[in-house]
Coordinates of C-alpha atoms and ligand atoms in Angstrom, one line a residue:
M1 CA 0.0 0.0 0.0
M2 CA 2.8 2.3 1.0
R3 CA 4.2 1.2 -2.2
R4 CA 1.2 2.2 -4.3
F5 CA 0.8 5.5 -2.7
A6 CA 4.4 6.3 -3.3
T7 CA 4.0 5.2 -6.9
M8 CA 1.2 7.7 -7.4
L9 CA 3.2 10.4 -5.9
T10 CA 6.3 9.6 -7.8
T11 CA 4.5 9.5 -11.1
A12 CA 3.1 12.9 -10.5
A13 CA 6.4 14.2 -9.2
L14 CA 8.3 12.9 -12.2
A15 CA 5.8 14.1 -14.8
L16 CA 5.6 17.5 -13.1
G17 CA 9.0 18.0 -11.9
V18 CA 10.4 17.9 -15.4
A19 CA 7.7 20.3 -16.4
M20 CA 8.5 23.1 -14.1
P21 CA 11.4 25.4 -14.5
P22 CA 13.9 25.4 -11.6
A23 CA 12.4 27.5 -8.9
H24 CA 13.7 29.5 -5.9
A25 CA 14.9 27.2 -3.2
Q26 CA 13.1 28.3 -0.1
S27 CA 15.0 28.2 3.1
A28 CA 13.3 27.1 6.2
P29 CA 12.1 29.8 8.7
P30 CA 14.1 29.4 11.9
V31 CA 11.2 28.6 14.1
T32 CA 11.5 26.1 16.9
L33 CA 8.0 25.2 18.1
T34 CA 7.9 22.0 19.9
P35 CA 4.4 21.1 20.9
D36 CA 3.8 20.0 24.4
R37 CA 4.9 16.5 25.0
P38 CA 2.2 15.3 27.4
A39 CA 4.2 12.5 28.9
A40 CA 7.9 11.9 29.4
P41 CA 9.1 8.7 27.8
A42 CA 10.1 5.7 29.9
P43 CA 12.3 6.7 32.8
A44 CA 15.9 6.5 31.7
A45 CA 19.2 6.3 33.6
N46 CA 20.5 9.6 32.1
G47 CA 19.7 12.3 29.6
Q48 CA 21.4 10.4 26.7
D49 CA 19.2 7.4 27.1
A50 CA 16.1 9.5 27.3
R51 CA 17.1 11.2 24.1
L52 CA 17.7 7.8 22.3
E53 CA 14.3 6.7 23.6
R54 CA 12.6 9.8 22.2
G55 CA 14.3 9.3 18.8
R56 CA 13.3 5.7 18.7
Y57 CA 9.7 6.6 19.5
L58 CA 9.7 9.3 16.7
A59 CA 11.1 6.8 14.2
I60 CA 8.2 4.4 15.0
A61 CA 5.6 7.2 14.8
A62 CA 7.0 8.3 11.5
D63 CA 7.3 4.7 10.3
C64 CA 10.8 5.2 8.8
M65 CA 11.1 1.4 8.9
A66 CA 8.2 0.8 6.5
C67 CA 10.3 2.0 3.5
H68 CA 13.9 1.8 4.7
T69 CA 14.0 -1.9 5.5
A70 CA 13.7 -4.6 2.8
A71 CA 11.5 -7.6 3.4
S72 CA 14.2 -9.8 5.1
G73 CA 16.9 -7.2 5.3
K74 CA 18.7 -5.6 8.2
P75 CA 16.9 -2.7 9.9
Y76 CA 17.2 0.6 8.0
A77 CA 19.7 -0.9 5.5
G78 CA 17.4 0.1 2.6
G79 CA 16.6 -1.8 -0.5
Y80 CA 12.8 -1.7 -0.3
A81 CA 11.7 -1.3 -3.9
I82 CA 9.0 1.2 -4.8
D83 CA 7.6 0.6 -8.2
S84 CA 6.9 3.6 -10.4
P85 CA 5.7 3.4 -14.0
L86 CA 8.9 5.0 -15.0
G87 CA 11.2 2.6 -13.1
T88 CA 11.9 1.3 -9.6
I89 CA 13.0 3.6 -6.8
Y90 CA 14.9 2.1 -3.9
A91 CA 14.8 3.5 -0.4
T92 CA 18.4 4.1 0.7
N93 CA 20.5 2.8 3.5
I94 CA 20.0 5.2 6.4
T95 CA 22.1 3.3 9.0
P96 CA 25.0 5.3 10.5
S97 CA 27.7 3.6 8.3
K98 CA 30.0 6.1 6.7
K99 CA 30.5 3.7 3.7
G100 CA 27.0 2.5 2.9
G101 CA 24.7 4.7 4.9
I102 CA 24.3 8.3 6.2
G103 CA 27.2 8.2 8.8
H104 CA 28.7 11.2 7.1
Y105 CA 25.6 13.3 7.4
T106 CA 25.7 16.3 9.8
E107 CA 22.5 17.1 11.7
A108 CA 21.8 20.0 9.4
E109 CA 22.2 17.7 6.4
F110 CA 19.9 15.1 8.0
A111 CA 17.3 17.8 8.6
R112 CA 17.5 19.0 5.0
A113 CA 17.0 15.5 3.7
L114 CA 14.0 14.9 6.0
R115 CA 12.2 18.2 5.5
Q116 CA 13.3 19.5 2.1
G117 CA 14.2 16.3 0.3
V118 CA 17.8 17.3 -0.4
R119 CA 20.7 14.9 0.2
A120 CA 24.0 15.7 1.8
D121 CA 25.6 15.9 -1.7
G122 CA 22.9 18.5 -2.7
S123 CA 21.0 16.1 -5.0
H124 CA 17.2 16.0 -4.8
L125 CA 15.3 13.0 -3.4
Y126 CA 12.2 11.7 -5.2
P127 CA 9.1 12.4 -3.2
A128 CA 8.7 8.7 -2.6
M129 CA 10.4 9.8 0.6
P130 CA 7.5 11.7 2.3
Y131 CA 9.4 14.9 3.1
T132 CA 6.3 17.0 2.3
S133 CA 4.8 15.7 5.6
Y134 CA 8.0 15.6 7.5
A135 CA 8.5 19.3 6.6
L136 CA 6.3 20.0 9.7
L137 CA 8.7 18.3 12.1
T138 CA 10.2 20.5 14.8
D139 CA 13.9 21.1 15.1
A140 CA 13.9 19.3 18.4
D141 CA 12.3 16.2 17.0
V142 CA 14.6 16.1 14.0
G143 CA 17.5 16.4 16.4
D144 CA 16.3 13.4 18.4
L145 CA 15.8 11.4 15.3
Y146 CA 19.3 12.2 14.2
H147 CA 20.7 11.2 17.6
Y148 CA 18.8 7.9 17.5
F149 CA 19.9 7.0 13.9
M150 CA 23.6 7.9 14.7
H151 CA 23.8 6.1 18.0
A152 CA 21.3 3.3 18.3
V153 CA 21.0 1.9 14.8
Q154 CA 23.4 -0.8 13.7
P155 CA 25.6 0.4 10.9
V156 CA 25.5 -1.6 7.6
D157 CA 28.3 -0.9 5.2
E158 CA 26.6 -2.3 2.1
P159 CA 24.8 0.5 0.2
A160 CA 21.3 -0.2 -0.9
R161 CA 20.6 -0.8 -4.6
Q162 CA 21.0 2.2 -6.8
T163 CA 17.9 3.9 -8.3
K164 CA 18.4 4.2 -12.0
L165 CA 15.4 5.9 -13.7
P166 CA 15.6 6.5 -17.5
F167 CA 16.2 10.0 -19.0
P168 CA 14.8 12.6 -18.3
F169 CA 13.6 11.4 -14.9
N170 CA 17.2 10.6 -13.8
I171 CA 17.8 14.4 -13.6
R172 CA 17.2 14.9 -9.9
L173 CA 17.3 18.7 -10.3
S174 CA 13.9 18.5 -11.8
M175 CA 12.5 17.7 -8.4
M176 CA 13.0 21.4 -7.6
G177 CA 10.1 22.2 -9.9
W178 CA 7.8 19.7 -8.1
N179 CA 8.9 21.1 -4.7
A180 CA 8.1 24.6 -5.8
L181 CA 4.5 23.4 -6.5
F182 CA 3.9 21.0 -3.6
L183 CA 6.4 21.4 -0.8
D184 CA 4.9 23.8 1.7
N185 CA 8.2 24.1 3.6
K186 CA 6.7 25.2 6.9
R187 CA 7.3 23.9 10.4
F188 CA 4.3 23.0 12.5
V189 CA 2.8 26.1 14.0
P190 CA 0.5 25.4 17.0
D191 CA -2.9 27.0 16.8
A192 CA -3.1 29.3 19.9
G193 CA -6.9 29.0 19.9
K194 CA -6.7 25.2 20.4
S195 CA -5.7 23.1 23.4
A196 CA -2.2 21.6 23.7
Q197 CA -3.8 18.2 23.2
I198 CA -5.4 19.1 19.9
N199 CA -2.2 20.7 18.7
R200 CA -0.2 17.6 19.6
G201 CA -2.8 15.5 17.7
A202 CA -2.5 17.8 14.7
Y203 CA 1.3 17.5 14.8
L204 CA 1.2 13.7 15.0
S205 CA -1.5 13.3 12.3
E206 CA -0.3 15.8 9.8
G207 CA 3.5 15.5 10.3
L208 CA 4.9 12.3 11.7
A209 CA 2.1 9.8 11.0
H210 CA 1.0 11.4 7.8
C211 CA -2.7 10.3 7.9
S212 CA -3.6 12.7 5.1
A213 CA -1.1 11.1 2.7
C214 CA -3.7 8.3 2.4
H215 CA -7.0 9.8 3.6
T216 CA -7.0 13.1 1.7
P217 CA -8.2 13.1 -1.9
R218 CA -5.8 14.4 -4.6
N219 CA -6.5 16.5 -7.6
M220 CA -5.4 15.5 -11.1
L221 CA -1.9 16.7 -10.4
M222 CA -1.8 14.4 -7.4
A223 CA -1.7 17.3 -4.9
E224 CA -3.8 16.9 -1.8
V225 CA -7.1 18.9 -1.9
G226 CA -7.0 21.3 1.1
S227 CA -10.7 21.8 1.3
Q228 CA -11.3 18.0 1.5
K229 CA -8.9 17.3 4.3
L230 CA -9.2 13.6 5.3
A231 CA -12.4 13.2 3.3
G232 CA -11.4 9.9 1.9
A233 CA -9.3 8.7 -1.1
D234 CA -8.7 5.7 -3.3
L235 CA -5.4 4.0 -2.7
G236 CA -4.9 1.6 -5.5
S237 CA -7.7 -1.0 -5.1
W238 CA -8.4 0.0 -1.4
H239 CA -10.2 3.0 -0.2
A240 CA -9.0 5.1 2.8
P241 CA -12.4 6.2 4.2
N242 CA -13.6 9.7 5.1
I243 CA -12.4 10.3 8.7
T244 CA -13.6 13.9 9.1
S245 CA -15.9 14.6 12.0
D246 CA -19.0 14.2 9.8
K247 CA -21.6 12.0 11.5
I248 CA -22.7 10.3 8.4
S249 CA -19.9 10.3 5.9
G250 CA -17.0 10.5 8.4
I251 CA -16.3 9.1 11.8
G252 CA -18.4 11.6 13.8
G253 CA -20.7 8.6 14.8
W254 CA -17.8 6.7 16.4
T255 CA -17.1 7.2 20.1
D256 CA -13.6 8.4 21.3
V257 CA -13.0 5.0 22.8
E258 CA -13.8 3.3 19.4
I259 CA -11.5 5.5 17.4
A260 CA -8.7 5.0 19.9
A261 CA -9.3 1.2 19.9
Y262 CA -9.2 1.1 16.1
L263 CA -5.8 3.0 16.0
K264 CA -4.4 0.6 18.6
T265 CA -5.8 -2.7 17.4
G266 CA -7.4 -2.2 14.0
H267 CA -10.6 -3.9 15.2
V268 CA -13.8 -2.4 16.6
E269 CA -17.0 -4.4 16.9
G270 CA -19.9 -2.9 15.0
K271 CA -17.6 -0.5 13.2
G272 CA -14.8 -2.0 11.2
Q273 CA -11.5 -3.8 10.8
A274 CA -8.2 -2.6 9.3
A275 CA -6.7 -4.3 6.2
G276 CA -4.4 -3.0 3.4
G277 CA -2.4 0.1 4.2
M278 CA -4.2 0.8 7.4
A279 CA -3.2 -2.7 8.8
E280 CA 0.4 -1.9 7.9
A281 CA 0.3 1.6 9.6
I282 CA -1.3 0.1 12.7
Q283 CA 1.0 -3.0 12.9
N284 CA 4.3 -1.1 12.3
S285 CA 3.5 2.3 13.9
L286 CA 0.2 3.4 15.4
Q287 CA -0.2 0.5 17.9
F288 CA 3.0 1.5 19.6
L289 CA 2.0 5.1 20.2
H290 CA 1.5 6.1 23.9
D291 CA -2.1 6.3 25.0
D292 CA -2.0 10.0 25.4
D293 CA -0.7 10.5 21.9
V294 CA -3.6 8.3 20.6
A295 CA -6.0 10.4 22.6
A296 CA -4.4 13.5 21.1
I297 CA -5.0 12.2 17.6
V298 CA -8.6 11.4 18.4
A299 CA -9.1 14.9 19.8
Y300 CA -7.6 16.4 16.7
L301 CA -9.8 14.2 14.4
R302 CA -12.9 15.7 16.2
T303 CA -11.8 19.1 15.0
V304 CA -11.4 18.2 11.3
P305 CA -14.2 20.1 9.5
P306 CA -17.0 17.7 8.5
V307 CA -17.2 16.7 4.8
R308 CA -20.5 15.1 3.8
A309 CA -20.6 13.0 0.6
A310 CA -23.4 14.2 -1.7
G311 CA -26.6 12.1 -1.2
Q312 CA -25.3 9.9 1.6
Q313 CA -28.1 9.1 4.0
K314 CA -26.7 6.6 6.4
A315 CA -23.3 6.0 8.1
A316 CA -21.4 3.1 6.6
F317 CA -21.4 1.2 9.9
S318 CA -25.2 1.4 10.3
H319 CA -26.2 -0.8 7.4
G320 CA -27.5 -4.4 7.6
S321 CA -28.4 -7.0 10.1
A322 CA -28.1 -10.8 10.5
I323 CA -30.3 -13.1 8.4
S324 CA -31.6 -16.3 10.0
E325 CA -29.1 -19.1 9.9
E326 CA -31.6 -21.3 8.1
A327 CA -32.2 -18.7 5.4
G328 CA -28.5 -18.2 5.1
L329 CA -27.8 -21.9 4.7
R330 CA -30.5 -22.3 2.1
G331 CA -29.0 -19.4 0.3
M332 CA -32.1 -17.2 0.6
A333 CA -31.6 -17.0 -3.1
S334 CA -33.9 -16.3 -6.0
A335 CA -35.1 -19.3 -7.9
T336 CA -32.5 -18.9 -10.7
E337 CA -29.7 -18.3 -8.3
R338 CA -30.4 -21.3 -6.2
H339 CA -29.5 -23.7 -9.1
S340 CA -26.3 -22.1 -10.0
L341 CA -23.0 -23.2 -8.4
N342 CA -21.8 -19.7 -9.1
S343 CA -24.6 -18.0 -7.2
G344 CA -23.4 -15.6 -4.6
A345 CA -25.3 -17.5 -1.9
V346 CA -23.7 -20.8 -2.7
L347 CA -20.2 -19.3 -3.0
F348 CA -20.7 -17.5 0.2
S349 CA -21.6 -20.6 2.1
G350 CA -18.6 -22.4 0.6
Y351 CA -15.9 -19.8 1.0
C352 CA -17.0 -17.4 3.7
A353 CA -19.6 -18.8 6.0
S354 CA -17.1 -21.1 7.9
C355 CA -15.7 -18.0 9.5
H356 CA -18.3 -15.3 9.1
S357 CA -21.2 -17.7 9.7
A358 CA -24.1 -18.3 7.5
S359 CA -26.1 -15.5 9.1
G360 CA -23.2 -13.1 8.5
A361 CA -23.0 -12.5 12.3
G362 CA -19.4 -13.7 12.6
S363 CA -18.0 -15.8 15.4
T364 CA -18.7 -15.5 19.1
G365 CA -16.2 -13.0 20.4
Q366 CA -16.0 -11.5 16.8
A367 CA -12.5 -12.6 16.0
Y368 CA -14.2 -13.4 12.7
P369 CA -16.3 -10.2 12.4
A370 CA -19.9 -9.7 11.5
L371 CA -20.4 -8.5 7.9
F372 CA -23.2 -6.1 8.9
H373 CA -22.5 -3.0 10.9
N374 CA -19.2 -3.1 9.1
T375 CA -17.8 -0.2 7.2
A376 CA -16.3 -2.5 4.5
T377 CA -19.8 -3.7 3.5
G378 CA -21.8 -0.5 4.3
A379 CA -19.6 2.0 2.5
E380 CA -20.6 3.9 -0.6
T381 CA -17.8 2.1 -2.4
P382 CA -17.3 -1.7 -2.6
A383 CA -13.5 -1.2 -2.7
N384 CA -12.6 -2.6 0.7
L385 CA -15.0 -5.5 0.5
V386 CA -13.6 -6.5 -2.9
S387 CA -10.0 -5.9 -1.9
A388 CA -10.4 -7.9 1.4
I389 CA -11.7 -10.9 -0.7
L390 CA -8.9 -10.5 -3.2
F391 CA -6.0 -9.8 -0.9
G392 CA -7.2 -11.0 2.5
V393 CA -6.5 -9.4 5.9
E394 CA -3.2 -9.7 7.8
R395 CA -2.4 -7.7 10.9
K396 CA -0.3 -8.5 13.9
I397 CA -0.9 -6.7 17.2
G398 CA 1.1 -6.9 20.4
K399 CA 4.8 -7.1 21.4
E400 CA 7.2 -9.2 19.3
G401 CA 6.8 -12.8 20.3
A402 CA 3.4 -12.4 21.8
E403 CA 1.5 -11.1 18.8
V404 CA -2.2 -11.8 18.1
E405 CA -2.8 -12.1 14.4
A406 CA -6.0 -11.2 12.5
F407 CA -5.9 -13.3 9.4
M408 CA -8.3 -13.8 6.5
P409 CA -7.0 -15.8 3.5
R410 CA -6.6 -14.1 0.1
F411 CA -8.6 -15.5 -2.8
D412 CA -6.7 -14.0 -5.7
Q413 CA -4.0 -16.5 -6.2
R414 CA -4.1 -19.2 -8.8
S415 CA -1.6 -21.4 -6.8
Y416 CA -4.0 -21.6 -3.9
V417 CA -6.7 -24.2 -3.6
Q418 CA -9.1 -21.3 -2.8
S419 CA -8.9 -19.0 -5.8
L420 CA -11.9 -17.2 -7.1
T421 CA -12.5 -15.7 -10.6
D422 CA -13.6 -12.1 -11.2
E423 CA -17.2 -13.4 -11.8
Q424 CA -17.3 -15.4 -8.6
I425 CA -16.0 -12.5 -6.5
A426 CA -18.5 -10.1 -8.0
S427 CA -21.3 -12.6 -7.2
I428 CA -20.1 -13.0 -3.6
A429 CA -19.7 -9.3 -3.1
N430 CA -23.2 -8.6 -4.5
Y431 CA -24.7 -11.2 -2.2
V432 CA -22.9 -9.7 0.8
L433 CA -23.9 -6.2 -0.1
K434 CA -27.5 -7.2 -0.6
Q435 CA -27.8 -9.3 2.5
Y436 CA -25.7 -7.5 5.0
G437 CA -24.4 -4.3 3.6
N438 CA -25.3 -1.3 1.5
P439 CA -27.8 -2.6 -1.1
A440 CA -27.4 0.4 -3.3
V441 CA -23.8 -0.6 -4.2
S442 CA -23.1 -3.3 -6.7
V443 CA -20.0 -4.9 -8.2
T444 CA -19.2 -6.0 -11.8
P445 CA -16.6 -8.6 -12.8
A446 CA -14.8 -5.8 -14.6
Y447 CA -14.5 -3.9 -11.4
V448 CA -13.0 -6.9 -9.7
A449 CA -10.6 -7.3 -12.6
Q450 CA -9.4 -3.7 -12.2
A451 CA -9.0 -4.1 -8.4
R452 CA -7.1 -7.3 -9.0
S453 CA -4.5 -5.4 -11.1
G454 CA -4.1 -2.7 -8.5
G455 CA -7.1 -0.5 -9.0
E456 CA -7.7 2.6 -11.1
K457 CA -4.4 4.2 -12.1
P458 CA -3.9 8.0 -11.4
V459 CA -4.4 10.0 -14.6
L460 CA -0.8 10.7 -14.9
A461 CA 0.2 7.1 -14.8
R462 CA -2.3 6.1 -17.4
L463 CA -0.7 8.4 -20.0
P464 CA 1.4 6.4 -22.4
H465 CA 5.1 7.2 -21.9
F466 CA 5.6 9.1 -25.2
I467 CA 2.8 11.5 -24.2
V468 CA 4.6 12.7 -21.1
P469 CA 7.3 14.7 -22.9
V470 CA 4.6 16.2 -25.1
G471 CA 2.6 17.2 -22.1
V472 CA 5.8 18.6 -20.5
A473 CA 6.4 20.7 -23.6
A474 CA 2.8 21.9 -23.6
L475 CA 3.0 22.8 -19.9
L476 CA 6.2 24.7 -20.4
V477 CA 4.6 26.8 -23.1
L478 CA 1.6 27.4 -20.8
I479 CA 3.9 28.5 -18.0
A480 CA 5.8 30.8 -20.3
L481 CA 2.5 32.4 -21.4
L482 CA 1.4 32.9 -17.8
V483 CA 4.7 34.5 -16.8
W484 CA 4.5 36.8 -19.8
W485 CA 0.8 37.7 -19.1
R486 CA 1.6 38.4 -15.4
S487 CA 4.6 40.5 -16.2
R488 CA 2.6 42.5 -18.7
R489 CA -0.2 43.0 -16.2
Q490 CA 2.3 44.1 -13.6
S491 CA 3.9 46.6 -15.9
K492 CA 0.5 48.1 -16.6
D493 CA -0.3 48.5 -12.9
Ligands
HEC501 C1 7.1 6.1 2.2 C2 8.5 5.6 2.2 C3 9.5 6.3 3.1 C4 9.4 6.6 4.5 C5 8.2 6.4 5.4 C6 10.6 7.2 4.9 N1 11.5 7.3 3.8 FE1 13.4 8.1 3.8 N2 13.5 7.7 1.8 C7 12.6 7.0 1.0 C8 13.1 6.8 -0.3 C9 12.4 6.1 -1.5 C10 14.4 7.4 -0.4 C11 15.3 7.5 -1.6 C12 14.7 8.5 -2.6 C13 15.6 8.7 -3.8 O1 16.4 7.9 -4.2 O2 15.5 9.8 -4.3 C14 14.6 8.0 1.0 C15 15.7 8.7 1.3 C16 16.0 9.1 2.7 C17 17.3 9.8 3.1 C18 18.4 10.2 2.1 C19 19.5 9.3 2.3 C20 20.5 9.3 1.2 O3 21.6 9.9 1.3 O4 20.2 8.7 0.1 C21 17.2 10.0 4.4 C22 18.2 10.6 5.3 C23 15.9 9.4 4.9 N3 15.2 8.9 3.8 C24 15.5 9.3 6.2 C25 14.2 8.9 6.6 C26 13.8 8.9 7.9 C27 14.6 9.4 9.1 C28 12.5 8.5 7.9 C29 11.5 8.5 9.1 C30 11.3 9.7 9.8 C31 12.1 8.2 6.6 N4 13.2 8.4 5.8 C32 10.9 7.7 6.1 C33 11.4 6.5 1.4 C34 10.8 6.7 2.7
HEC502 C1 -0.9 3.9 4.2 C2 -2.2 4.5 4.1 C3 -2.9 4.9 5.4 C4 -2.4 5.7 6.4 C5 -1.0 6.3 6.6 C6 -3.5 5.9 7.4 N1 -4.6 5.2 7.0 FE1 -6.4 5.1 8.0 N2 -7.1 3.8 6.6 C7 -6.4 3.4 5.4 C8 -7.3 2.4 4.7 C9 -6.9 1.8 3.4 C10 -8.4 2.2 5.5 C11 -9.5 1.2 5.2 C12 -9.2 -0.1 6.0 C13 -10.2 -1.2 5.9 O1 -11.4 -1.0 6.0 O2 -9.7 -2.4 5.7 C14 -8.3 3.1 6.7 C15 -9.2 3.1 7.7 C16 -9.2 4.0 8.8 C17 -10.2 4.2 9.7 C18 -11.5 3.4 9.8 C19 -12.5 4.2 9.0 C20 -13.8 3.4 8.6 O3 -14.7 4.0 8.1 O4 -13.7 2.2 8.6 C21 -9.8 5.2 10.6 C22 -10.5 5.7 11.8 C23 -8.5 5.6 10.2 N3 -8.1 4.9 9.0 C24 -7.7 6.6 10.8 C25 -6.4 6.9 10.4 C26 -5.6 7.9 11.1 C27 -6.0 8.7 12.3 C28 -4.3 7.9 10.5 C29 -3.1 8.6 10.9 C30 -2.7 8.5 12.3 C31 -4.4 6.9 9.4 N4 -5.7 6.4 9.4 C32 -3.4 6.6 8.5 C33 -5.2 3.9 5.0 C34 -4.3 4.6 5.8
HEC503 C1 -10.5 -18.3 7.7 C2 -11.5 -17.4 8.1 C3 -12.1 -16.4 7.1 C4 -12.6 -16.7 5.9 C5 -12.8 -18.0 5.2 C6 -13.1 -15.4 5.4 N1 -12.9 -14.4 6.2 FE1 -13.4 -12.5 6.1 N2 -12.3 -12.0 7.7 C7 -11.7 -12.9 8.5 C8 -11.0 -12.2 9.5 C9 -10.1 -12.8 10.6 C10 -11.2 -10.8 9.3 C11 -10.5 -9.6 10.0 C12 -10.8 -9.5 11.5 C13 -10.1 -8.4 12.1 O1 -9.5 -7.6 11.3 O2 -10.0 -8.3 13.3 C14 -12.0 -10.7 8.1 C15 -12.5 -9.5 7.6 C16 -13.4 -9.5 6.6 C17 -14.0 -8.2 6.1 C18 -13.7 -6.8 6.6 C19 -12.5 -6.3 5.8 C20 -12.1 -4.9 5.9 O3 -11.2 -4.5 5.2 O4 -12.7 -4.2 6.7 C21 -14.8 -8.6 5.1 C22 -15.7 -7.6 4.2 C23 -14.8 -10.0 4.9 N3 -13.9 -10.5 5.9 C24 -15.5 -10.7 4.0 C25 -15.3 -12.1 3.7 C26 -15.8 -12.8 2.6 C27 -16.8 -12.1 1.6 C28 -15.3 -14.0 2.6 C29 -15.5 -15.1 1.6 C30 -15.0 -14.9 0.2 C31 -14.5 -14.1 3.8 N4 -14.5 -12.9 4.4 C32 -13.8 -15.3 4.1 C33 -11.8 -14.3 8.4 C34 -12.2 -15.0 7.3

């Protein structure tokens, strides 16, 4: 998921970066505004240990590990491959090795990489590295992160694989153009009218944990739409729902306790479960946040202006109810459906009912959740229902060695005994939507096929490669015209 998000961003970046003329390199305003830290980290023997502990905590909250550690690689040694339609981008080795990593970085250089996307040698990073969110980080937090990476991370001398994109995207200077458009190089500024807790939540959500990177919709140029903050966005084949304070379209109808439980465990009875990118964010990062930080995020989410989807009447979690076991077993199907092995009812009883029960009520204790009063089946989009069937659910919660796993098998793989065709998945999804979920939503086999191949591509990624340079040329002409028009207007004034 991370991967897909980065892909979209990178595509946009590359296409646009090349389009824009090199711009002024803004320098950061020298503000140091550290939001209140409600609780001191675990008691430590001395100040040094406390600083390392703070840095470690920040690295987890920012989920640096997600991208900078390859599947079975050493921590932070890089190598994780991020696919972009223009080539593969590898996250680099950020261990303190002078040979392979960032051991030679000064704190100022580290800060510049994190918040402005510029390496020690002056070259520009691709925005697959989320420096647009990290730009908000305070100097104190960047300092603690630096201290942690330099002193507590095991050095690895082997450099990560080199990123080699084809011309013209290998010209890193072109990222300056993208930055001029999209990098709001401002540190976090606390809102004096809001409580310390809400400010802390805003800092965590917008900066470190970058919720908006997934939950805020983007425009055609892949920039986040400010007026739609956290109003929900497609992420490949998944959908990051609206988490504004709206009672119907957002999470205004969830209690504080429910939202906090979701962020800590990814599972709330009668509301929803976390799969896809949210499962990753919870497993690697959010579950380890201190309770007061989670409470701060919840308090902040309450202040996010409500965004109501046009025409939506009911909250996603309020749809559906159990059907009787007997009706469920018989398939409660129409006469034609009953005789077909591919009817949704028959497939559901064969592939899903063993866990979610024939009535759809799930198991006692809800380790296998009910499919009604579930945001995946009650949403205005079938994305998370279809993606859960295709890719399953996998989420580990708890300390290493004592994790509890939520696991639903995936049904998209030919090699598995349980693999389902696009038609079969569409039938099951339609049955589930009609019986337990939002009956106004339906799924076609073509929709499933698209989800299987990663969902709808962003406009920029759908353009054939040869069009990109043409578009770039057109944009350059447009910009030249704009500049000319503005200068003419100014000279008239
Ligand atoms: C979403 C993925 C992602 C996350 C999360 C992420 N990074 Fe990165 N980072 C990258 C990629 C990809 C690159 C290399 C980009 C390139 O080659 O232009 C990179 C490059 C860097 C560099 C430049 C190193 C060099 O000289 O090449 C530093 C420093 C860095 N990241 C630190 C961090 C820290 C610290 C965090 C957590 C606070 C973090 N990153 C989180 C993807 C990520
Ligand atoms: C990597 C992308 C990603 C990030 C980062 C992310 N989310 Fe999510 N989020 C998702 C997806 C996808 C879902 C849907 C999960 C599902 O239903 O299986 C989701 C679901 C949720 C839900 C449940 C909503 C519902 O209607 O079911 C809440 C609440 C939520 N996220 C809050 C947050 C907060 C707060 C943050 C930041 C602290 C955050 N998310 C960061 C992708 C993300
Ligand atoms: C082996 C048991 C098992 C089977 C079989 C199974 N599921 Fe699940 N399902 C789960 C578990 C476990 C979860 C996640 C619980 C959690 O996250 O806490 C889940 C979650 C879900 C969700 C919520 C996903 C989300 O992203 O919010 C949906 C929808 C779902 N299942 C539908 C189905 C359908 C339809 C089938 C049949 C094709 C099916 N399941 C088969 C165990 C199963």
